[in-house]
Short mmCIF file of C-alpha atoms in Angstrom, two decimals:
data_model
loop_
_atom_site.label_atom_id
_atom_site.label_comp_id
_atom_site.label_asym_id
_atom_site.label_seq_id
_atom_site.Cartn_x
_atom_site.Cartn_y
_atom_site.Cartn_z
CA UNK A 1 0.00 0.00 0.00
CA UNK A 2 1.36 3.54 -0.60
CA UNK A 3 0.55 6.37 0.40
CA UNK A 4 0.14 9.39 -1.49
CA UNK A 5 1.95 12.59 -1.05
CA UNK A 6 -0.01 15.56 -0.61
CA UNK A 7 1.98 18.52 -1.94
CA UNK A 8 1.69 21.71 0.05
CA UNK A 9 -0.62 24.58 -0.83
CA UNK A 10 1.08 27.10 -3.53
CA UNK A 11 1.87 30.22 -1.64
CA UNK A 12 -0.23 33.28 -2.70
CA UNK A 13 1.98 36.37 -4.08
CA UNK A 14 0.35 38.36 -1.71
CA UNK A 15 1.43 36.83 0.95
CA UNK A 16 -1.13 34.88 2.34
CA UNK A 17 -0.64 31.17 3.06
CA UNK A 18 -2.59 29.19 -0.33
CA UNK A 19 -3.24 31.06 -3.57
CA UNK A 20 -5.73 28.33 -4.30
CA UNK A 21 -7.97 29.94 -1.78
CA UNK A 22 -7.53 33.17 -1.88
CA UNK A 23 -6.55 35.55 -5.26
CA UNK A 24 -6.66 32.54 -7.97
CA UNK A 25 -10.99 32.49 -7.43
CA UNK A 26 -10.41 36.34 -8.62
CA UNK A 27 -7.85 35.84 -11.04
CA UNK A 28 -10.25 33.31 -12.50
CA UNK A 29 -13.26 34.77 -12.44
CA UNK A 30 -14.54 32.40 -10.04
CA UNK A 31 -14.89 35.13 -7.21
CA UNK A 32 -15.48 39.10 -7.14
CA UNK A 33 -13.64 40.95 -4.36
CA UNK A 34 -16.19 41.95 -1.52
CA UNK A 35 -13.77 44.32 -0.07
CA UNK A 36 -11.46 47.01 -1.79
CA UNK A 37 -8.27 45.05 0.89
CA UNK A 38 -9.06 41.58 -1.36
CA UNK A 39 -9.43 43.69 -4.75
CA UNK A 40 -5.75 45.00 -4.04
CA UNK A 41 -4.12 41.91 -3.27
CA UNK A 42 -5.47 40.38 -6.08
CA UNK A 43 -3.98 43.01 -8.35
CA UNK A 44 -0.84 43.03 -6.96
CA UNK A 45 -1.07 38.95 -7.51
CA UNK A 46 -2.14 40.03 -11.28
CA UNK A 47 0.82 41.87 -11.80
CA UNK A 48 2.92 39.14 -10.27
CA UNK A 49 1.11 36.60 -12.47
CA UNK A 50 1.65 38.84 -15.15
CA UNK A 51 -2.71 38.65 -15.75
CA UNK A 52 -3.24 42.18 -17.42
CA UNK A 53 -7.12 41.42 -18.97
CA UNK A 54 -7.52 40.93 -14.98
CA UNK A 55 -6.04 44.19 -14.21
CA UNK A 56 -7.84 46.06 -17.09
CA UNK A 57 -10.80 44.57 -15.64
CA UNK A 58 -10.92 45.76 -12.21
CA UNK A 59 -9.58 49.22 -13.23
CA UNK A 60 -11.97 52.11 -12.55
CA UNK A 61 -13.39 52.97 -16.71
CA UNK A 62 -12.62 56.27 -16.43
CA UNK A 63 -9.21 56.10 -15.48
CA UNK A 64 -8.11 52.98 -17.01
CA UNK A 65 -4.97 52.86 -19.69
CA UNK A 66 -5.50 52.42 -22.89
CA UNK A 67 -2.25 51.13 -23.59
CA UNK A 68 0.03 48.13 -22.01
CA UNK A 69 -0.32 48.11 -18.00
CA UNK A 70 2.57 45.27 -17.73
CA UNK A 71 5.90 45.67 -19.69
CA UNK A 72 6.87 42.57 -21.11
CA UNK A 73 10.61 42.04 -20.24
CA UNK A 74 11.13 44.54 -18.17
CA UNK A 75 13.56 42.62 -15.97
CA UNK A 76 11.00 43.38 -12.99
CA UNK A 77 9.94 40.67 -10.79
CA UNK A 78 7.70 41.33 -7.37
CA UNK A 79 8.93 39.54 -4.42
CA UNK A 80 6.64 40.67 -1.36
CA UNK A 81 3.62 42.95 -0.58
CA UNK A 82 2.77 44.50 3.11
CA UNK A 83 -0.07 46.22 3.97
CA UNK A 84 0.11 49.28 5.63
CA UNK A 85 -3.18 50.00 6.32
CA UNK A 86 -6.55 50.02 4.84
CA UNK A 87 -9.97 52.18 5.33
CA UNK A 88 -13.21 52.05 3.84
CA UNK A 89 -16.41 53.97 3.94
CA UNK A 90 -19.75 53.29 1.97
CA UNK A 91 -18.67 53.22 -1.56
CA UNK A 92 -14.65 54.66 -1.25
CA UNK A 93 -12.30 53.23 0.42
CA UNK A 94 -7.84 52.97 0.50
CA UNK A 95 -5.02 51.26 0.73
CA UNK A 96 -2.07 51.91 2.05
CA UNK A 97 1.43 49.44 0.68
CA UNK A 98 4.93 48.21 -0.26
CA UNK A 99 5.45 46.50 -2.81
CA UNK A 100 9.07 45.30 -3.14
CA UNK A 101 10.21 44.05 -6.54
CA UNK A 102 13.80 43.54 -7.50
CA UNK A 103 14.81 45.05 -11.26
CA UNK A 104 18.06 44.24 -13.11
CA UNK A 105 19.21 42.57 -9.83
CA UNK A 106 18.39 45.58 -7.44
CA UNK A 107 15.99 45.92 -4.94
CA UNK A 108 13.34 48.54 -4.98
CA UNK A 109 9.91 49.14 -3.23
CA UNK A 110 6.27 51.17 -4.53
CA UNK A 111 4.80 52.65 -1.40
CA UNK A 112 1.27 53.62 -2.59
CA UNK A 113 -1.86 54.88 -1.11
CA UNK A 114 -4.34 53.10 -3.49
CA UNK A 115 -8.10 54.54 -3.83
CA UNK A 116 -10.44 52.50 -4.66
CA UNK A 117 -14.52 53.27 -5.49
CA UNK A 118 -17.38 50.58 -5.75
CA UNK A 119 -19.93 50.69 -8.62
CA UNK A 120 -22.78 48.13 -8.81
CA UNK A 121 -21.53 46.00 -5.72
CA UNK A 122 -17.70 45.88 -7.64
CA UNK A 123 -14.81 47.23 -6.27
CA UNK A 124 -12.19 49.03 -8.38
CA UNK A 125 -9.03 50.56 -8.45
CA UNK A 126 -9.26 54.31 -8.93
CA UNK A 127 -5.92 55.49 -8.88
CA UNK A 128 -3.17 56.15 -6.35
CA UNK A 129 -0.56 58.21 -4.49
CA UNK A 130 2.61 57.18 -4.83
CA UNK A 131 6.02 58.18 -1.95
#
């Protein structure tokens, strides 16, 4: 009799414990963020995944690129996300982060203040602050 190994859950980029349970459903369209705190993790797990249509998607209309949101080959890759702090009221809310990423071998960070408005029961990025 053997005995099957189990693997262990995949890490989510953004930090949390199993990406299988908790960006991926968004990533997927199996899920819709209920809170603008999810909705940023998951984008900073779409730009870490590389998933642009995902990023276009939950990107406020009016202020949404028309062009490219993720350079291809950029030499960028994120390596950790921390929360700062979040608030939320009624339909607006923010969130406060680093992002570190590392870029043609040096290590760099985003610190953002994110704003984020809810249309129809859907949170989406707005736009942000950057320090």
């Amino acid at each position: 009799m053997s005995k099957k190994k189990t693997s262990a859950p995949q890490p989510c980029p953004c930090g949390n414990p199993s990406f299988e349970t908790c960006c991926k459903p968004y990533l997927t369209g199996e899920a819709t963020a209920g809170d603008a705190l999810s909705l940023m993790r998951s984008r900073y797990s779409a730009y870490v995944t590389e998933n642009e249509d995902y990023l276009r998607e939950t990107w406020a209309e009016e202020n949404r690129p028309s062009g490219t949101i993720i350079e291809k080959n950029s030499h960028l890759k994120w390596v950790g996300l921390k929360i700062i702090g979040h608030q939320e009221h009624e339909d607006r809310a923010t969130v406060e982060f680093i992002a570190q990423y590392k870029q043609n071998g040096r290590m760099q960070k985003l610190h953002e203040i994110s704003r984020f408005i809810r249309k129809d029961a859907q949170w989406y990025y707005f736009d942000g602050t950057y320090f």
